[in-house]
mmCIF file of C-alpha atoms in Angstrom:
data_model
loop_
_atom_site.group_PDB
_atom_site.id
_atom_site.type_symbol
_atom_site.label_atom_id
_atom_site.label_comp_id
_atom_site.label_asym_id
_atom_site.label_seq_id
_atom_site.Cartn_x
_atom_site.Cartn_y
_atom_site.Cartn_z
ATOM 1 C CA MET A 1 111.526 161.558 160.842
ATOM 2 C CA ASN A 2 110.003 161.454 157.685
ATOM 3 C CA ASN A 3 112.735 162.701 154.634
ATOM 4 C CA LYS A 4 110.246 161.457 151.601
ATOM 5 C CA PRO A 5 110.060 164.374 149.426
ATOM 6 C CA LEU A 6 106.712 166.233 148.687
ATOM 7 C CA LEU A 7 105.176 165.977 145.805
ATOM 8 C CA GLU A 8 105.504 168.377 142.992
ATOM 9 C CA SER A 9 103.163 169.697 140.101
ATOM 10 C CA GLY A 10 103.921 168.669 136.830
ATOM 11 C CA LYS A 11 105.478 165.722 137.559
ATOM 12 C CA TYR A 12 104.827 161.631 137.710
ATOM 13 C CA TYR A 13 104.498 159.722 140.575
ATOM 14 C CA HIS A 14 104.286 155.948 141.728
ATOM 15 C CA ILE A 15 102.561 156.357 144.818
ATOM 16 C CA TYR A 16 103.062 153.174 146.545
ATOM 17 C CA ASN A 17 101.227 151.935 150.271
ATOM 18 C CA ARG A 18 100.333 148.483 152.294
ATOM 19 C CA GLY A 19 98.600 147.388 155.533
ATOM 20 C CA ASN A 20 100.926 148.229 158.890
ATOM 21 C CA ASN A 21 103.052 144.861 159.497
ATOM 22 C CA GLY A 22 102.014 143.909 155.680
ATOM 23 C CA GLN A 23 98.006 143.395 156.883
ATOM 24 C CA ASN A 24 95.352 143.790 154.441
ATOM 25 C CA ILE A 25 93.658 146.826 153.544
ATOM 26 C CA PHE A 26 90.795 145.751 151.989
ATOM 27 C CA PHE A 27 88.168 142.538 153.351
ATOM 28 C CA ASP A 28 85.457 142.767 150.994
ATOM 29 C CA PRO A 29 84.655 143.471 147.503
ATOM 30 C CA GLU A 30 82.944 147.317 148.731
ATOM 31 C CA ASN A 31 86.225 147.765 150.196
ATOM 32 C CA TYR A 32 87.849 148.138 146.929
ATOM 33 C CA THR A 33 85.165 150.680 145.215
ATOM 34 C CA PHE A 34 85.055 152.717 148.437
ATOM 35 C CA PHE A 35 88.868 153.525 148.231
ATOM 36 C CA LEU A 36 88.716 154.512 144.767
ATOM 37 C CA ASN A 37 85.474 156.672 145.140
ATOM 38 C CA ARG A 38 87.781 158.176 148.073
ATOM 39 C CA PHE A 39 90.703 158.800 146.013
ATOM 40 C CA HIS A 40 88.476 160.344 143.182
ATOM 41 C CA GLN A 41 87.042 162.791 145.622
ATOM 42 C CA TYR A 42 90.503 163.843 147.323
ATOM 43 C CA ILE A 43 92.805 163.174 145.019
ATOM 44 C CA SER A 44 91.358 163.241 141.366
ATOM 45 C CA PRO A 45 90.969 166.886 141.636
ATOM 46 C CA PHE A 46 94.988 167.393 142.371
ATOM 47 C CA CYS A 47 96.346 164.962 139.917
ATOM 48 C CA ASP A 48 95.972 163.189 136.733
ATOM 49 C CA THR A 49 95.728 158.963 137.143
ATOM 50 C CA ILE A 50 97.759 157.249 134.545
ATOM 51 C CA ALA A 51 97.246 153.777 135.852
ATOM 52 C CA TRP A 52 96.174 151.717 139.352
ATOM 53 C CA VAL A 53 96.492 148.472 140.928
ATOM 54 C CA LEU A 54 94.612 147.453 144.145
ATOM 55 C CA LEU A 55 95.547 144.036 145.942
ATOM 56 C CA LYS A 56 94.627 142.572 149.173
ATOM 57 C CA ASN A 57 97.322 144.358 151.519
ATOM 58 C CA HIS A 58 98.404 147.113 149.262
ATOM 59 C CA PHE A 59 98.315 148.892 146.055
ATOM 60 C CA HIS A 60 99.732 151.240 143.731
ATOM 61 C CA ILE A 61 99.142 154.050 141.503
ATOM 62 C CA LEU A 62 100.614 156.387 138.765
ATOM 63 C CA VAL A 63 99.552 159.794 138.643
ATOM 64 C CA TYR A 64 100.678 163.030 137.099
ATOM 65 C CA VAL A 65 100.448 165.880 139.440
ATOM 66 C CA LYS A 66 98.548 169.017 138.030
ATOM 67 C CA PRO A 67 99.778 172.198 137.808
ATOM 68 C CA PHE A 68 98.501 174.957 140.050
ATOM 69 C CA GLU A 69 96.853 176.874 136.875
ATOM 70 C CA GLU A 70 94.814 173.024 136.207
ATOM 71 C CA ILE A 71 93.080 172.884 139.229
ATOM 72 C CA LYS A 72 89.772 174.541 139.717
ATOM 73 C CA ILE A 73 89.873 175.251 143.299
ATOM 74 C CA GLU A 74 86.141 176.915 143.380
ATOM 75 C CA LYS A 75 85.108 172.949 143.208
ATOM 76 C CA LEU A 76 87.554 171.556 145.045
ATOM 77 C CA GLU A 77 85.096 169.348 148.255
ATOM 78 C CA TYR A 78 87.264 167.602 150.576
ATOM 79 C CA THR A 79 90.117 169.709 151.473
ATOM 80 C CA ALA A 80 91.128 170.592 154.934
ATOM 81 C CA THR A 81 90.257 173.775 154.547
ATOM 82 C CA GLU A 82 87.152 175.212 152.464
ATOM 83 C CA ILE A 83 89.557 177.394 149.822
ATOM 84 C CA PRO A 84 92.918 176.243 150.661
ATOM 85 C CA LYS A 85 95.584 179.168 150.743
ATOM 86 C CA LYS A 86 97.696 176.431 149.026
ATOM 87 C CA ILE A 87 97.365 173.734 147.158
ATOM 88 C CA ASP A 88 99.340 170.958 149.150
ATOM 89 C CA VAL A 89 98.704 167.812 147.085
ATOM 90 C CA HIS A 90 100.983 165.251 149.505
ATOM 91 C CA LEU A 91 98.276 166.736 152.506
ATOM 92 C CA GLN A 92 95.843 165.813 150.318
ATOM 93 C CA PHE A 93 96.983 162.139 150.134
ATOM 94 C CA GLY A 94 97.651 162.223 153.719
ATOM 95 C CA HIS A 95 93.419 163.184 154.278
ATOM 96 C CA PHE A 96 92.539 160.636 151.728
ATOM 97 C CA PHE A 97 94.159 157.751 153.464
ATOM 98 C CA ASN A 98 93.379 159.000 157.039
ATOM 99 C CA SER A 99 89.776 158.935 155.494
ATOM 100 C CA TYR A 100 89.752 155.452 154.645
ATOM 101 C CA ALA A 101 91.413 154.193 157.445
ATOM 102 C CA LYS A 102 88.607 155.579 159.708
ATOM 103 C CA ALA A 103 86.192 154.166 157.468
ATOM 104 C CA ILE A 104 87.580 150.876 157.743
ATOM 105 C CA ASN A 105 88.226 151.061 161.093
ATOM 106 C CA LYS A 106 84.990 151.668 162.269
ATOM 107 C CA ARG A 107 83.140 149.426 159.851
ATOM 108 C CA TYR A 108 85.296 146.027 161.255
ATOM 109 C CA ASN A 109 85.068 147.457 164.498
ATOM 110 C CA ARG A 110 88.914 147.623 164.016
ATOM 111 C CA THR A 111 91.831 149.618 166.237
ATOM 112 C CA GLY A 112 94.910 150.885 165.269
ATOM 113 C CA SER A 113 96.870 152.367 162.431
ATOM 114 C CA LEU A 114 95.523 150.506 158.946
ATOM 115 C CA PHE A 115 98.295 151.821 156.172
ATOM 116 C CA GLU A 116 102.072 151.751 157.294
ATOM 117 C CA LYS A 117 102.851 155.220 158.627
ATOM 118 C CA ASN A 118 104.210 157.402 155.290
ATOM 119 C CA PHE A 119 103.297 156.715 152.359
ATOM 120 C CA GLU A 120 106.115 155.458 149.708
ATOM 121 C CA ARG A 121 106.429 157.575 146.388
ATOM 122 C CA LYS A 122 108.919 157.509 143.159
ATOM 123 C CA GLU A 123 109.525 160.075 140.704
ATOM 124 C CA VAL A 124 109.490 159.120 137.096
ATOM 125 C CA PRO A 125 110.793 161.831 135.416
ATOM 126 C CA THR A 126 110.512 160.591 131.969
ATOM 127 C CA ILE A 127 107.559 159.048 130.185
ATOM 128 C CA ALA A 128 110.200 156.780 128.378
ATOM 129 C CA TYR A 129 109.639 154.131 131.388
ATOM 130 C CA PHE A 130 106.012 154.455 131.759
ATOM 131 C CA LYS A 131 104.832 150.936 129.292
ATOM 132 C CA LYS A 132 106.888 149.035 131.332
ATOM 133 C CA LEU A 133 105.464 150.476 134.511
ATOM 134 C CA ILE A 134 102.484 150.131 133.445
ATOM 135 C CA HIS A 135 102.742 146.856 132.503
ATOM 136 C CA TYR A 136 104.346 146.133 136.295
ATOM 137 C CA ILE A 137 101.684 148.018 137.807
ATOM 138 C CA HIS A 138 98.669 145.874 135.794
ATOM 139 C CA PHE A 139 101.166 142.397 136.417
ATOM 140 C CA ASN A 140 100.903 143.056 140.133
ATOM 141 C CA PRO A 141 97.821 140.585 140.228
ATOM 142 C CA VAL A 142 99.824 137.815 138.529
ATOM 143 C CA LYS A 143 102.831 138.376 140.251
ATOM 144 C CA HIS A 144 101.382 138.187 143.924
ATOM 145 C CA GLY A 145 99.271 134.577 142.984
ATOM 146 C CA PHE A 146 95.822 136.602 142.619
ATOM 147 C CA SER A 147 95.149 136.231 139.324
ATOM 148 C CA ASP A 148 96.188 133.775 136.561
ATOM 149 C CA TYR A 149 96.131 136.909 133.998
ATOM 150 C CA ILE A 150 96.239 140.439 133.707
ATOM 151 C CA TRP A 151 92.928 140.945 131.779
ATOM 152 C CA ASP A 152 91.206 138.683 134.655
ATOM 153 C CA TYR A 153 91.651 140.464 137.978
ATOM 154 C CA PRO A 154 88.880 143.002 138.525
ATOM 155 C CA TRP A 155 90.638 145.991 140.745
ATOM 156 C CA SER A 156 93.110 147.276 138.414
ATOM 157 C CA SER A 157 93.051 149.977 135.634
ATOM 158 C CA TYR A 158 93.937 147.585 132.656
ATOM 159 C CA GLN A 159 90.130 146.891 132.183
ATOM 160 C CA SER A 160 89.289 150.813 132.117
ATOM 161 C CA ILE A 161 91.968 151.204 129.753
ATOM 162 C CA ILE A 162 90.351 149.079 127.029
ATOM 163 C CA SER A 163 86.951 150.144 127.692
ATOM 164 C CA HIS A 164 85.058 152.684 126.334
ATOM 165 C CA LYS A 165 82.690 153.484 128.889
ATOM 166 C CA PRO A 166 83.206 156.641 130.993
ATOM 167 C CA THR A 167 86.236 157.066 133.041
ATOM 168 C CA LYS A 168 87.671 158.795 135.665
ATOM 169 C CA LEU A 169 92.042 157.238 134.201
ATOM 170 C CA ASN A 170 93.521 159.744 131.793
ATOM 171 C CA ARG A 171 92.774 156.584 128.718
ATOM 172 C CA LYS A 172 93.787 159.235 125.787
ATOM 173 C CA PHE A 173 97.309 159.671 127.698
ATOM 174 C CA VAL A 174 97.709 155.728 128.321
ATOM 175 C CA THR A 175 96.374 154.753 124.447
ATOM 176 C CA GLU A 176 98.853 157.436 123.083
ATOM 177 C CA LEU A 177 101.633 156.053 124.860
ATOM 178 C CA PHE A 178 100.519 152.168 123.151
ATOM 179 C CA LYS A 179 99.718 154.133 120.134
ATOM 180 C CA ASN A 180 96.437 151.364 119.782
ATOM 181 C CA GLU A 181 94.737 149.245 121.826
ATOM 182 C CA ASP A 182 95.577 146.289 120.156
ATOM 183 C CA TYR A 183 99.634 147.269 120.611
ATOM 184 C CA PHE A 184 98.442 147.262 124.677
ATOM 185 C CA LYS A 185 96.863 144.195 124.670
ATOM 186 C CA LEU A 186 99.868 142.622 123.335
ATOM 187 C CA TYR A 187 102.393 144.488 125.339
ATOM 188 C CA HIS A 188 100.564 142.784 128.216
ATOM 189 C CA LEU A 189 101.102 139.369 126.779
ATOM 190 C CA GLY A 190 103.251 137.886 129.517
ATOM 191 C CA GLU A 191 105.801 138.747 131.833
ATOM 192 C CA LYS A 192 108.617 141.604 131.733
ATOM 193 C CA ASP A 193 112.311 142.385 132.495
ATOM 194 C CA TYR A 194 112.065 145.197 135.439
ATOM 195 C CA SER A 195 115.466 145.431 135.862
ATOM 196 C CA ASP A 196 115.525 148.797 133.829
ATOM 197 C CA ILE A 197 112.843 150.758 135.977
ATOM 198 C CA ASN A 198 114.382 149.236 139.291
ATOM 199 C CA GLU A 199 114.611 152.339 140.813
ATOM 200 C CA PHE A 200 111.059 153.809 139.650
ATOM 201 C CA ILE A 201 109.068 150.424 140.960
ATOM 202 C CA ILE A 202 108.440 149.944 144.900
ATOM 203 C CA GLU A 203 108.656 146.779 146.674
ATOM 204 C CA PHE A 204 109.346 145.822 150.188
#
């Protein structure tokens, strides 16, 4: 039975999922781009994205669930119904994961579950923990041996935050959190002690 709490509006969450039995969920570079495009279609109308990283067999995303009044219902596309009677962000994540999994199974002629059955989420009650949590997310590729440096890994929000190109990420929120771009870069040099955010991070 799934006893995980539903996602509530006006709250911040650390979202995590991985491949079934720890298997890969990304097989080629275009899979990462496809995942991000589907995420934008299904989730961006409901959530502001603060930080993210995609690795071969798992991902981490930090989001803010928008209040109902900030959601433009008339512009929603990828929902269970044309005009949903209830805004259910949790259900949207389910649609998103199912959509991606079906496309990957078809593309690679595979069967069975792609993801763990239920995605993990941790509510982050205050932004006091956000700097270290954002670092934790961006540091994941280094931690798992996919990159020597945070800034060299292509599939995370790090480069989007320091870029001036258009982005669907809430860059302004992150920039103001770190005061400026230089401090953001400085903060991302080296490892951190994550012991004070253990309750907000997710590992298996």
